[in-house]
mmCIF file of C-alpha atoms and ligand atoms in Angstrom:
data_model
loop_
_atom_site.group_PDB
_atom_site.id
_atom_site.type_symbol
_atom_site.label_atom_id
_atom_site.label_comp_id
_atom_site.label_asym_id
_atom_site.label_seq_id
_atom_site.Cartn_x
_atom_site.Cartn_y
_atom_site.Cartn_z
ATOM 1 C CA MET A 8 0.000 0.000 0.000
ATOM 2 C CA GLN A 9 1.641 3.217 -1.228
ATOM 3 C CA LEU A 10 0.154 6.212 0.585
ATOM 4 C CA ILE A 11 0.596 9.950 0.576
ATOM 5 C CA LEU A 12 -0.338 11.839 3.721
ATOM 6 C CA PHE A 13 -0.815 15.441 2.740
ATOM 7 C CA GLY A 14 -1.558 18.697 4.516
ATOM 8 C CA PRO A 15 -0.140 22.072 5.546
ATOM 9 C CA PRO A 16 2.551 22.479 8.223
ATOM 10 C CA GLY A 17 1.001 21.687 11.583
ATOM 11 C CA ALA A 18 -1.791 19.512 10.148
ATOM 12 C CA GLY A 19 -0.597 16.499 12.126
ATOM 13 C CA LYS A 20 0.874 14.451 9.275
ATOM 14 C CA GLY A 21 3.763 13.118 11.350
ATOM 15 C CA THR A 22 1.544 12.087 14.258
ATOM 16 C CA GLN A 23 -0.983 10.343 12.038
ATOM 17 C CA ALA A 24 1.705 8.742 9.853
ATOM 18 C CA LYS A 25 3.237 7.062 12.911
ATOM 19 C CA LEU A 26 -0.133 5.565 13.878
ATOM 20 C CA ILE A 27 -0.780 4.378 10.313
ATOM 21 C CA GLN A 28 2.688 2.833 10.327
ATOM 22 C CA GLU A 29 1.880 0.798 13.445
ATOM 23 C CA HIS A 30 -1.585 -0.262 12.346
ATOM 24 C CA TYR A 31 -0.794 -1.303 8.777
ATOM 25 C CA ASP A 32 2.826 -2.244 9.394
ATOM 26 C CA ILE A 33 4.284 -0.126 6.618
ATOM 27 C CA PRO A 34 7.116 2.377 7.149
ATOM 28 C CA GLN A 35 6.683 6.135 7.289
ATOM 29 C CA LEU A 36 8.946 8.235 5.122
ATOM 30 C CA SER A 37 9.149 11.858 6.229
ATOM 31 C CA THR A 38 11.307 14.017 3.977
ATOM 32 C CA GLY A 39 11.442 16.720 6.669
ATOM 33 C CA ASP A 40 12.722 14.178 9.249
ATOM 34 C CA MET A 41 15.284 12.882 6.762
ATOM 35 C CA PHE A 42 16.594 16.372 6.074
ATOM 36 C CA ARG A 43 16.744 17.194 9.791
ATOM 37 C CA ALA A 44 18.674 13.965 10.451
ATOM 38 C CA ALA A 45 21.099 14.805 7.622
ATOM 39 C CA ILE A 46 21.665 18.264 9.104
ATOM 40 C CA LYS A 47 22.231 16.818 12.568
ATOM 41 C CA ASN A 48 24.721 14.273 11.233
ATOM 42 C CA GLU A 49 26.419 16.935 9.131
ATOM 43 C CA THR A 50 26.304 14.837 5.964
ATOM 44 C CA GLU A 51 26.841 16.312 2.494
ATOM 45 C CA LEU A 52 23.073 16.457 2.033
ATOM 46 C CA GLY A 53 22.704 18.127 5.419
ATOM 47 C CA LYS A 54 25.172 20.848 4.523
ATOM 48 C CA LYS A 55 23.386 21.443 1.259
ATOM 49 C CA VAL A 56 19.902 21.850 2.754
ATOM 50 C CA LYS A 57 20.535 23.467 6.151
ATOM 51 C CA SER A 58 20.049 27.090 5.130
ATOM 52 C CA ILE A 59 16.994 26.161 3.063
ATOM 53 C CA LEU A 60 15.246 24.471 5.991
ATOM 54 C CA ASP A 61 16.185 27.359 8.253
ATOM 55 C CA SER A 62 14.511 29.760 5.848
ATOM 56 C CA GLY A 63 11.270 27.768 5.527
ATOM 57 C CA GLU A 64 11.636 27.539 1.744
ATOM 58 C CA LEU A 65 11.668 24.298 -0.257
ATOM 59 C CA VAL A 66 14.611 22.055 -1.040
ATOM 60 C CA PRO A 67 15.114 21.729 -4.850
ATOM 61 C CA ASP A 68 12.818 19.147 -6.449
ATOM 62 C CA GLU A 69 15.644 17.023 -7.870
ATOM 63 C CA THR A 70 17.317 16.700 -4.458
ATOM 64 C CA VAL A 71 14.110 15.588 -2.745
ATOM 65 C CA VAL A 72 13.046 13.205 -5.486
ATOM 66 C CA GLU A 73 16.461 11.561 -5.578
ATOM 67 C CA LEU A 74 16.295 10.954 -1.827
ATOM 68 C CA VAL A 75 12.754 9.555 -2.006
ATOM 69 C CA ALA A 76 13.481 7.330 -5.021
ATOM 70 C CA GLU A 77 16.559 5.891 -3.356
ATOM 71 C CA THR A 78 14.623 5.153 -0.174
ATOM 72 C CA ILE A 79 11.455 3.611 -1.586
ATOM 73 C CA ARG A 80 13.495 1.245 -3.743
ATOM 74 C CA LYS A 81 14.973 -0.383 -0.635
ATOM 75 C CA PRO A 82 13.672 -3.880 0.252
ATOM 76 C CA GLU A 83 11.864 -2.741 3.423
ATOM 77 C CA TYR A 84 9.642 -0.404 1.376
ATOM 78 C CA GLN A 85 8.475 -2.998 -1.138
ATOM 79 C CA LYS A 86 5.220 -3.849 0.635
ATOM 80 C CA GLY A 87 4.316 -0.168 0.853
ATOM 81 C CA TYR A 88 4.985 3.041 2.780
ATOM 82 C CA ILE A 89 3.508 6.324 3.937
ATOM 83 C CA LEU A 90 4.921 9.500 2.409
ATOM 84 C CA ASP A 91 4.792 12.447 4.800
ATOM 85 C CA GLY A 92 5.877 15.820 3.421
ATOM 86 C CA PHE A 93 6.270 14.621 -0.156
ATOM 87 C CA PRO A 94 5.350 15.481 -2.892
ATOM 88 C CA ARG A 95 5.309 19.193 -2.145
ATOM 89 C CA THR A 96 5.278 20.631 -5.673
ATOM 90 C CA ILE A 97 3.548 19.640 -8.911
ATOM 91 C CA LYS A 98 6.961 18.841 -10.355
ATOM 92 C CA GLN A 99 7.685 16.436 -7.484
ATOM 93 C CA ALA A 100 4.290 14.790 -7.986
ATOM 94 C CA GLU A 101 4.971 14.299 -11.681
ATOM 95 C CA MET A 102 8.408 12.866 -11.017
ATOM 96 C CA TYR A 103 6.979 10.551 -8.349
ATOM 97 C CA ASP A 104 4.301 9.342 -10.781
ATOM 98 C CA GLU A 105 7.105 8.432 -13.194
ATOM 99 C CA ILE A 106 8.963 6.490 -10.517
ATOM 100 C CA LEU A 107 5.849 4.482 -9.636
ATOM 101 C CA LYS A 108 5.226 3.765 -13.286
ATOM 102 C CA ALA A 109 8.806 2.654 -13.883
ATOM 103 C CA ASP A 110 8.588 0.321 -10.878
ATOM 104 C CA GLY A 111 5.173 -1.063 -11.850
ATOM 105 C CA LYS A 112 3.552 0.245 -8.665
ATOM 106 C CA GLU A 113 0.433 2.237 -7.981
ATOM 107 C CA LEU A 114 -0.549 4.878 -5.450
ATOM 108 C CA HIS A 115 -3.249 3.588 -3.123
ATOM 109 C CA ALA A 116 -4.554 6.900 -1.789
ATOM 110 C CA PHE A 117 -3.742 10.553 -1.308
ATOM 111 C CA VAL A 118 -5.079 11.531 2.099
ATOM 112 C CA SER A 119 -5.348 15.249 2.753
ATOM 113 C CA LEU A 120 -5.698 16.514 6.323
ATOM 114 C CA GLU A 121 -7.896 19.610 6.359
ATOM 115 C CA VAL A 122 -7.176 22.082 9.162
ATOM 116 C CA PRO A 123 -8.071 25.805 9.329
ATOM 117 C CA GLN A 124 -5.138 28.245 9.124
ATOM 118 C CA GLN A 125 -5.464 29.739 12.619
ATOM 119 C CA GLU A 126 -5.497 26.283 14.195
ATOM 120 C CA LEU A 127 -2.285 25.450 12.301
ATOM 121 C CA ILE A 128 -0.502 28.483 13.674
ATOM 122 C CA ASP A 129 -1.693 27.732 17.221
ATOM 123 C CA ARG A 130 -0.557 24.124 16.981
ATOM 124 C CA ILE A 131 2.913 24.888 15.628
ATOM 125 C CA THR A 132 3.615 27.644 18.127
ATOM 126 C CA SER A 133 2.493 25.480 21.035
ATOM 127 C CA ARG A 134 4.100 22.166 20.022
ATOM 128 C CA GLY A 135 7.450 23.364 21.303
ATOM 129 C CA GLU A 136 9.673 20.918 19.444
ATOM 130 C CA GLY A 137 12.353 23.573 19.390
ATOM 131 C CA ARG A 138 12.612 23.465 15.613
ATOM 132 C CA GLU A 139 14.453 26.441 14.197
ATOM 133 C CA ASP A 140 11.731 26.928 11.606
ATOM 134 C CA ASP A 141 8.945 27.109 14.210
ATOM 135 C CA THR A 142 9.285 30.856 14.884
ATOM 136 C CA PRO A 143 6.268 33.039 13.931
ATOM 137 C CA GLU A 144 8.144 34.538 10.983
ATOM 138 C CA LYS A 145 9.249 31.182 9.551
ATOM 139 C CA ILE A 146 5.807 29.689 10.105
ATOM 140 C CA LYS A 147 4.422 32.490 7.978
ATOM 141 C CA VAL A 148 6.883 31.664 5.209
ATOM 142 C CA ARG A 149 6.078 27.931 5.389
ATOM 143 C CA LEU A 150 2.332 28.533 5.219
ATOM 144 C CA GLN A 151 2.805 30.874 2.264
ATOM 145 C CA VAL A 152 5.026 28.357 0.456
ATOM 146 C CA TYR A 153 2.366 25.742 1.147
ATOM 147 C CA GLU A 154 -0.327 27.965 -0.302
ATOM 148 C CA ASP A 155 1.654 28.855 -3.435
ATOM 149 C CA GLU A 156 3.550 25.694 -4.300
ATOM 150 C CA THR A 157 2.153 22.765 -2.373
ATOM 151 C CA SER A 158 -1.633 23.130 -2.267
ATOM 152 C CA PRO A 159 -1.939 22.684 -6.095
ATOM 153 C CA VAL A 160 -0.658 19.115 -5.621
ATOM 154 C CA LYS A 161 -4.112 18.187 -4.322
ATOM 155 C CA ALA A 162 -5.756 18.867 -7.664
ATOM 156 C CA HIS A 163 -3.114 16.734 -9.371
ATOM 157 C CA TYR A 164 -4.252 13.670 -7.406
ATOM 158 C CA GLU A 165 -7.897 14.594 -7.546
ATOM 159 C CA LYS A 166 -7.633 14.228 -11.319
ATOM 160 C CA GLN A 167 -6.305 10.710 -10.750
ATOM 161 C CA GLY A 168 -9.286 9.913 -8.492
ATOM 162 C CA LYS A 169 -6.956 9.348 -5.531
ATOM 163 C CA LEU A 170 -7.874 12.305 -3.301
ATOM 164 C CA PHE A 171 -9.504 11.722 0.096
ATOM 165 C CA GLU A 172 -10.088 14.747 2.289
ATOM 166 C CA ILE A 173 -10.145 14.137 6.032
ATOM 167 C CA ASP A 174 -11.274 16.557 8.705
ATOM 168 C CA GLY A 175 -8.042 17.144 10.636
ATOM 169 C CA VAL A 176 -9.683 18.781 13.626
ATOM 170 C CA GLY A 177 -10.454 16.524 16.600
ATOM 171 C CA THR A 178 -8.534 14.191 18.887
ATOM 172 C CA ILE A 179 -5.554 12.277 17.481
ATOM 173 C CA ASP A 180 -7.560 9.080 17.809
ATOM 174 C CA GLU A 181 -10.661 10.457 16.085
ATOM 175 C CA ILE A 182 -8.603 11.606 13.120
ATOM 176 C CA GLN A 183 -6.809 8.260 12.951
ATOM 177 C CA GLN A 184 -10.160 6.440 12.818
ATOM 178 C CA ARG A 185 -11.299 8.687 9.966
ATOM 179 C CA ILE A 186 -8.147 7.852 8.019
ATOM 180 C CA ARG A 187 -8.473 4.100 8.615
ATOM 181 C CA LYS A 188 -12.073 4.163 7.476
ATOM 182 C CA VAL A 189 -11.024 5.624 4.143
ATOM 183 C CA LEU A 190 -8.075 3.272 3.734
ATOM 184 C CA ASP A 191 -10.030 0.149 4.666
ATOM 185 C CA ALA A 192 -12.872 1.017 2.310
ATOM 186 C CA ARG A 193 -10.363 1.620 -0.449
ATOM 187 C CA LYS A 194 -8.594 -1.698 0.169
ATOM 188 C CA SER A 195 -11.586 -3.939 -0.387
HETATM 189 P P1 ADP B 27 6.270 21.022 8.047
HETATM 190 O O1 ADP B 27 5.302 20.203 7.262
HETATM 191 O O2 ADP B 27 5.901 21.187 9.488
HETATM 192 O O3 ADP B 27 6.607 22.351 7.417
HETATM 193 P P2 ADP B 27 8.447 19.133 7.369
HETATM 194 O O4 ADP B 27 9.171 18.422 8.441
HETATM 195 O O5 ADP B 27 7.571 18.338 6.476
HETATM 196 O O6 ADP B 27 7.659 20.282 8.130
HETATM 197 O O7 ADP B 27 9.478 19.936 6.436
HETATM 198 C C1 ADP B 27 10.424 20.822 6.968
HETATM 199 C C2 ADP B 27 11.218 21.487 5.854
HETATM 200 O O8 ADP B 27 11.939 20.494 5.097
HETATM 201 C C3 ADP B 27 10.398 22.256 4.813
HETATM 202 O O9 ADP B 27 10.097 23.561 5.219
HETATM 203 C C4 ADP B 27 11.358 22.214 3.602
HETATM 204 O O10 ADP B 27 12.390 23.154 3.705
HETATM 205 C C5 ADP B 27 11.994 20.834 3.718
HETATM 206 N N1 ADP B 27 11.236 19.812 2.946
HETATM 207 C C6 ADP B 27 10.619 18.719 3.462
HETATM 208 N N2 ADP B 27 10.015 17.995 2.497
HETATM 209 C C7 ADP B 27 10.241 18.650 1.335
HETATM 210 C C8 ADP B 27 9.874 18.438 -0.021
HETATM 211 N N3 ADP B 27 9.119 17.372 -0.387
HETATM 212 N N4 ADP B 27 10.293 19.343 -0.951
HETATM 213 C C9 ADP B 27 11.032 20.390 -0.618
HETATM 214 N N5 ADP B 27 11.409 20.677 0.630
HETATM 215 C C10 ADP B 27 11.035 19.815 1.613
#
């Protein structure tokens, strides 16, 4: 089961992805987490993307797609995975479609978490993860980037009949049940 978990910063993608991972026993792949790990470990990739993440802007499409392609072709991703934070541009979505096609795989569902803007800001400012991009100014940039570059990705998957919109307001458990309902109905 190849899944995309989509939504603006603060929508709860990471939280929900971890629960999906446990329930369906497929790994989560968070591009944001991978970049943060690379920065922490001071790898070549980390050095390349550090200032970009700090600014709240997007890492170049080719860099992200290369990282994702390399990862999902590993043995432990062959029975499926949950993408969290990818694709984030139309170009990334198109390149990902090509990868799936080349590998003879298909996307199961594109699940979009719907959360009002003010709630997003409240959640990010109160989550206190100490991320350098969680300051009010950077949050503003990230939400704007989302609006301009990322939100059009939804229409891309709607055209493919893969879009499922989920109300992302409620308890963690309520939202998880909503997601499972969609996924289970889609499976059978
Ligand atoms: P959030 O969704 O809360 O903004 P993420 O952890 O998903 O946080 O991403 C953090 C940062 O990592 C982004 O602001 C961006 O700089 C970079 N990033 C993550 N995924 C992508 C992607 N698919 N394309 C480009 N940049 C990305």
